[in-house]
Short mmCIF file of C-alpha atoms in Angstrom, two decimals:
data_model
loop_
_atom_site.label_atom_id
_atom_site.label_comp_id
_atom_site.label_asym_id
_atom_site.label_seq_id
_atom_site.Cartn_x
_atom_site.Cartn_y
_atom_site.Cartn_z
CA UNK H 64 89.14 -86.52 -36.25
CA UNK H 65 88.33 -83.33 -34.32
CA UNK H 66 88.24 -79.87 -35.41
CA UNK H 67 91.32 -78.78 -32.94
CA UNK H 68 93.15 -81.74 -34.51
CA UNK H 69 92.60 -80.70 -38.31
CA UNK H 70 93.46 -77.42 -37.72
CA UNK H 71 96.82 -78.64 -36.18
CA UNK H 72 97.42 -80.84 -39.03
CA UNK H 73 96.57 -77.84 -41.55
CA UNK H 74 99.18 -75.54 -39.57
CA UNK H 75 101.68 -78.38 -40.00
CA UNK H 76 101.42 -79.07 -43.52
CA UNK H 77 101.25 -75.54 -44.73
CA UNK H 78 105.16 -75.12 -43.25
CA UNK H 79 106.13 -78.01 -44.87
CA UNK H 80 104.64 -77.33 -47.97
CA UNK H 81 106.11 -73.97 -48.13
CA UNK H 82 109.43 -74.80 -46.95
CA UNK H 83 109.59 -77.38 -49.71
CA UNK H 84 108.68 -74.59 -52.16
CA UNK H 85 111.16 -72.34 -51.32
CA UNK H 86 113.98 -74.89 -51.13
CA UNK H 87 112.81 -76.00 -54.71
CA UNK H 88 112.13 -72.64 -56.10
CA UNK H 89 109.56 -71.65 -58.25
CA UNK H 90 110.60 -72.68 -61.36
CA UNK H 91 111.07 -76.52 -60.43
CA UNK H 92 108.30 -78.80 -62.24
CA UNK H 93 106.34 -80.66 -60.00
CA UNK H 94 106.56 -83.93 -61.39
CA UNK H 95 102.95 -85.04 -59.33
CA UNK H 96 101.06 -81.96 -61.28
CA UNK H 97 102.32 -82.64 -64.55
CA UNK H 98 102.05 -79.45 -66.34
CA UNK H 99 102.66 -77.38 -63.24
CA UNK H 100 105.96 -75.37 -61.83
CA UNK H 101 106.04 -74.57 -57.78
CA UNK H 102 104.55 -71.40 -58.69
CA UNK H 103 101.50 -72.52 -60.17
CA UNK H 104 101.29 -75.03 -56.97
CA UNK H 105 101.28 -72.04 -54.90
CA UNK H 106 99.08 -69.74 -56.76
CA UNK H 107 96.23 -72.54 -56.16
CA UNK H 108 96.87 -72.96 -53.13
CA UNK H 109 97.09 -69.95 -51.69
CA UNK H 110 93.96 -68.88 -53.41
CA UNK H 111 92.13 -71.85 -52.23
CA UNK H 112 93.55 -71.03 -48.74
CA UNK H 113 92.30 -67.21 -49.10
CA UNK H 114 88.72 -68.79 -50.74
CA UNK H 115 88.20 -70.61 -47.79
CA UNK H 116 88.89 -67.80 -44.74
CA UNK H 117 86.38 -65.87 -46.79
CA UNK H 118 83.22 -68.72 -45.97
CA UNK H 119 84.76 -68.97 -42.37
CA UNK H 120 85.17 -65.33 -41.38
CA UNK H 121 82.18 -64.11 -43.24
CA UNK H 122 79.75 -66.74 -43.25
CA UNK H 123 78.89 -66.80 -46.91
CA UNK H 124 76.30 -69.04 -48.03
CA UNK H 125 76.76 -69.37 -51.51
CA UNK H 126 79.58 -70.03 -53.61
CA UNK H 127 82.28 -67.93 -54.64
CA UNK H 128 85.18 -67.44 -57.25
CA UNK H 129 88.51 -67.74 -56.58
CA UNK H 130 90.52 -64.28 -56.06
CA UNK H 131 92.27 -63.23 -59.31
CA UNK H 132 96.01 -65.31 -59.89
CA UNK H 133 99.05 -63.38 -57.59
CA UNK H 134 101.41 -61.08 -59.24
CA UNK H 135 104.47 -62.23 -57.18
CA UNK H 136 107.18 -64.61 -58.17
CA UNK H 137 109.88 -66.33 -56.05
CA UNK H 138 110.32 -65.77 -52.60
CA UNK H 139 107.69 -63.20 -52.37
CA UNK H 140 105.05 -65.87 -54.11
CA UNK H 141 106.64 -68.14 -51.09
CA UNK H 142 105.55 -65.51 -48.37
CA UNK H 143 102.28 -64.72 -49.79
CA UNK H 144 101.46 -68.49 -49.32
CA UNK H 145 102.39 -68.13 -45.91
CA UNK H 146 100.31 -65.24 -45.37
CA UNK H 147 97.35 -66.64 -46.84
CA UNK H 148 97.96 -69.92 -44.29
CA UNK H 149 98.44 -68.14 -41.72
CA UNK H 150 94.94 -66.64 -42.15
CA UNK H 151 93.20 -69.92 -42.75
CA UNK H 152 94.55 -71.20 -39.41
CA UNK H 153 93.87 -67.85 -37.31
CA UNK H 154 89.91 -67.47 -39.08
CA UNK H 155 89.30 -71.85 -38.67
CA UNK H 156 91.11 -71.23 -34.92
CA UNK H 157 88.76 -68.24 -33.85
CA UNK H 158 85.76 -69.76 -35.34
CA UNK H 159 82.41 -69.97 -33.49
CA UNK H 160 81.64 -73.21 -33.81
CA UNK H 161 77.85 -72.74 -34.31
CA UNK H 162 79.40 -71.74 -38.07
CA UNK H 163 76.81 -71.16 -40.69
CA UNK H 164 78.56 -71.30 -43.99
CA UNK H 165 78.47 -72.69 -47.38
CA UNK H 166 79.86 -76.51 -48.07
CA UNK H 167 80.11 -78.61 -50.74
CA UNK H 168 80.06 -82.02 -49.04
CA UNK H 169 78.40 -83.29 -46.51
CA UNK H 170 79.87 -82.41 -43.08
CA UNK H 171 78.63 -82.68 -39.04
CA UNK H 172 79.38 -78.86 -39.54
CA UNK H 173 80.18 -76.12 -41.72
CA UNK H 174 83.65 -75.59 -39.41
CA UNK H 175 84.15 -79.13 -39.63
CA UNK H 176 84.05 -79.48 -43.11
CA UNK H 177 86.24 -76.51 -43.91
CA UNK H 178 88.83 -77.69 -41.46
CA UNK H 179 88.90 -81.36 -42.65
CA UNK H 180 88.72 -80.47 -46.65
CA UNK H 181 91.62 -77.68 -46.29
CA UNK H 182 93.68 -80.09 -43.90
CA UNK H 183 93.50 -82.70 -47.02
CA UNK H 184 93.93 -80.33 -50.06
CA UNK H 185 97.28 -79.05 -48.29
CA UNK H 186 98.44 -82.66 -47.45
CA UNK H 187 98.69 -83.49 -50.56
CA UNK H 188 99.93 -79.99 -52.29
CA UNK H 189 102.23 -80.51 -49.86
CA UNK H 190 103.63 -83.76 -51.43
CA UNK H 191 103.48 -82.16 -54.62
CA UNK H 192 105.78 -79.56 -53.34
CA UNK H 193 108.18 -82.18 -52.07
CA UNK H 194 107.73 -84.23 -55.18
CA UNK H 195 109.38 -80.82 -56.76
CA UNK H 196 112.27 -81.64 -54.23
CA UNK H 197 112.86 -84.85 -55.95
CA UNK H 198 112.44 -86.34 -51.69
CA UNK H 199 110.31 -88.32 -49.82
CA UNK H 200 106.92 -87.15 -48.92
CA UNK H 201 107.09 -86.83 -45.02
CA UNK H 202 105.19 -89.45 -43.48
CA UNK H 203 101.58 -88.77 -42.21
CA UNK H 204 99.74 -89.39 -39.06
CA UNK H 205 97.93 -93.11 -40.12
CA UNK H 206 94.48 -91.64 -37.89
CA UNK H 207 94.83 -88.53 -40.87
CA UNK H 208 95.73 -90.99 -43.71
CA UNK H 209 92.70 -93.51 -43.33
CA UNK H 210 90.74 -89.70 -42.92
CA UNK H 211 91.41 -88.56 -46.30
CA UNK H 212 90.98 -91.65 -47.42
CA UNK H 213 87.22 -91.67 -46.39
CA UNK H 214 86.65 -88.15 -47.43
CA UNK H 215 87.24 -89.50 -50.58
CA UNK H 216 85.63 -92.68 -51.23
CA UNK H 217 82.73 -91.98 -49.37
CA UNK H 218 82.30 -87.85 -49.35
CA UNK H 219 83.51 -87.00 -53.18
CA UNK H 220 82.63 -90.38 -55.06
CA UNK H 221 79.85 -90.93 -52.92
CA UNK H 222 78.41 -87.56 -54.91
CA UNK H 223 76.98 -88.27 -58.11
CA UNK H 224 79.24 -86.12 -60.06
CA UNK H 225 81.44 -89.06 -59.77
CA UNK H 226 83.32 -90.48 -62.75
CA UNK H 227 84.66 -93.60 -61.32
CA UNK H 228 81.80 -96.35 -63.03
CA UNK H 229 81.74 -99.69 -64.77
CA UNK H 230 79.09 -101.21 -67.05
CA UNK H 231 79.71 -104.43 -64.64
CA UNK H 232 79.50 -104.20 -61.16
CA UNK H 233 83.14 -105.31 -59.59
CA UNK H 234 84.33 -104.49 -56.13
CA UNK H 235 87.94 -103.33 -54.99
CA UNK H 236 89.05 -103.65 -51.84
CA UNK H 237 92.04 -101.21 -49.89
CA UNK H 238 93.27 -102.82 -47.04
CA UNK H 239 95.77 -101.11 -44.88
CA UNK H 240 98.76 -103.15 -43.16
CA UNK H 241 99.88 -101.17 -40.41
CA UNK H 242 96.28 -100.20 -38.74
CA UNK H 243 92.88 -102.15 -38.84
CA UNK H 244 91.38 -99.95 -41.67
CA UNK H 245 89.94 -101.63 -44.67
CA UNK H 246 87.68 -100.02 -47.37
CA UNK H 247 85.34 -101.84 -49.57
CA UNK H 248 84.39 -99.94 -53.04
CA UNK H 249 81.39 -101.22 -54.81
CA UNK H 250 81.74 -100.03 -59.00
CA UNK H 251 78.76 -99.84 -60.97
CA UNK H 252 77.02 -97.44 -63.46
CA UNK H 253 76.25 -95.96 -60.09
CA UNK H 254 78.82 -93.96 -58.08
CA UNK H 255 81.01 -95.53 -55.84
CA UNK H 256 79.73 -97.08 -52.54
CA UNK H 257 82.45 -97.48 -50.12
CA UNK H 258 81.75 -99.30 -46.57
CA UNK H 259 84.31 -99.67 -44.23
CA UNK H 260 85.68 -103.57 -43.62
CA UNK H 261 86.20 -106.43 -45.91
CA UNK H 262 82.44 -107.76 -46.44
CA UNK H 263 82.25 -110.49 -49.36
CA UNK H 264 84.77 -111.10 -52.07
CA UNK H 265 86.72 -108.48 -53.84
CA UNK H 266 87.68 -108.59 -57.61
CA UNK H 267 90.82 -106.47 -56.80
CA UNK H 268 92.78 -106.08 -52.96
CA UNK H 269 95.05 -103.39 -52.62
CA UNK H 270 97.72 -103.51 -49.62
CA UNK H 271 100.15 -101.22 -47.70
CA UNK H 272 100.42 -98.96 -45.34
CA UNK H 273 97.92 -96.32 -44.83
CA UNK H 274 99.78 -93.23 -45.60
CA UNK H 275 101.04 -95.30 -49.08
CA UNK H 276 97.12 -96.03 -50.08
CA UNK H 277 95.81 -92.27 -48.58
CA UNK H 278 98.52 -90.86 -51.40
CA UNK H 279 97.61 -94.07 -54.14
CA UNK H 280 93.60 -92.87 -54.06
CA UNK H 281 94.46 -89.48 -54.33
CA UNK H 282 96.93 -90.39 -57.62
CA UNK H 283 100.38 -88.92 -55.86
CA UNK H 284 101.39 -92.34 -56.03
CA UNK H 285 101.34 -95.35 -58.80
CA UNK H 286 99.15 -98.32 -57.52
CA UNK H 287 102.05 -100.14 -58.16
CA UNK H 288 103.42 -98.54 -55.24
CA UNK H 289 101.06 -101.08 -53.19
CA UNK H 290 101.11 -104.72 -53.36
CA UNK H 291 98.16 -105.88 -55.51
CA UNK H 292 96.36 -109.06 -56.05
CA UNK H 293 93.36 -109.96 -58.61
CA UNK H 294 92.34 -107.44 -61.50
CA UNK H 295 94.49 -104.63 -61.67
CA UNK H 296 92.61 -103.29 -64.48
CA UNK H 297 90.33 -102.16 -61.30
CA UNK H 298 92.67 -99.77 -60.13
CA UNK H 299 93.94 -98.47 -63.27
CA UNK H 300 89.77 -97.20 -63.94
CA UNK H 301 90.18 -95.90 -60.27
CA UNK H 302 93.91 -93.80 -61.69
CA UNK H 303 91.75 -92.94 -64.63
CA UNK H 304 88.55 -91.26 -63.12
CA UNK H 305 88.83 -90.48 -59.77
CA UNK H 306 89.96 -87.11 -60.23
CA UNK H 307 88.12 -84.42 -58.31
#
């Protein structure tokens, strides 16, 4: 996807995600973060918003901490958030494109990468914030699905920090039923190797639309939300150990 595009699709998803939060208040659990209330969904997230402006409007090249956890509570933690979005959009909108900033995958561009990997990380805290809701997660663009599905088979478990592995090789295959994408993951002691289409047999196919597998990979939804054939056990490892 281009820049201009991600950026759009950040904008977007930061006003949903907040508007679910303050419908669902603070306090409500957020039954896809087990563990975690709205607010502590919007503390990340708005630091991870604030983090990221900082390599984009000063060009840092190295890595740096989080800002400390916010004081406010309620409706004012609901407006920081905003504030701290609003930020993100204006510093990754007014970017010079010849950006020369730290990254922590590989990217055609620092301004690329920090548009695509903040358009992602608040697509799905935004479904966590709906999940608070008890609703349905508002459907996704299928072009920005089968996206964030690729930045994370083949960007974060292509990385050898990667805790997805079997002693035995075995392959799983995701195949999506309302576009032409299809992703083929290789397991091994090795990290994950992920081409795109169905080459060879797979131990394990899962099916469904691509917005329904983009959430399954990135555990906001049960693999059972997918119709599966062959061993299962494959994508319970993948539930397991794909967190990043």
């Amino acid at each position: 996807m281009e820049i201009a595009e991600l950026i759009d699709v950040l904008d977007r998803e930061g006003h949903l995600l907040a508007d679910a939060a303050a419908k669902a208040g603070t306090d409500a659990r957020v039954p896809t973060c087990p563990g975690w209330q709205v607010r502590e969904l919007l503390s990340h997230i708005g630091r991870v918003h604030r983090w990221a402006a900082r390599y984009v409007t000063e060009g840092l090249a190295e890595r740096v901490q989080l800002s400390e956890e916010p004081e406010q509570d309620g409706a004012e933690l609901v407006a920081w958030y905003r504030e701290g979005h609003r930020a993100l959009v204006k510093a990754l909108t007014d970017a010079d494109p010849a950006l020369d900033a730290f990254t922590f995958l590989p990217a055609p561009s620092p301004l690329a990468f920090w548009a695509r990997r903040q358009a992602h990380e608040t697509a799905i805290h935004r479904v966590d914030a709906e999940s608070a809701l008890g609703a349905d997660h508002s459907p996704f663009d299928p072009a920005f699905a089968a996206d964030g599905i690729d930045e994370l088979l083949v960007r974060f478990h292509g990385m050898e920090r990667s805790r997805v592995r079997l002693d035995t090789p075995r392959t799983l295959r995701l195949r999506a039923t309302d576009t032409d994408d299809v992703w083929t993951v290789r397991l091994s002691e090795e990290p994950p190797h992920t081409t795109r289409g169905a080459e060879g047999d797979a131990d394990c196919e899962l099916t469904g639309p691509v917005g329904e597998l983009y959430l399954v990979v990135w555990n906001r939804l049960p693999y059972s939300a997918l119709s599966g054939k062959g061993d299962l056990s494959l994508a319970q490892v993948w539930r397991e150990h794909s967190r990043v």
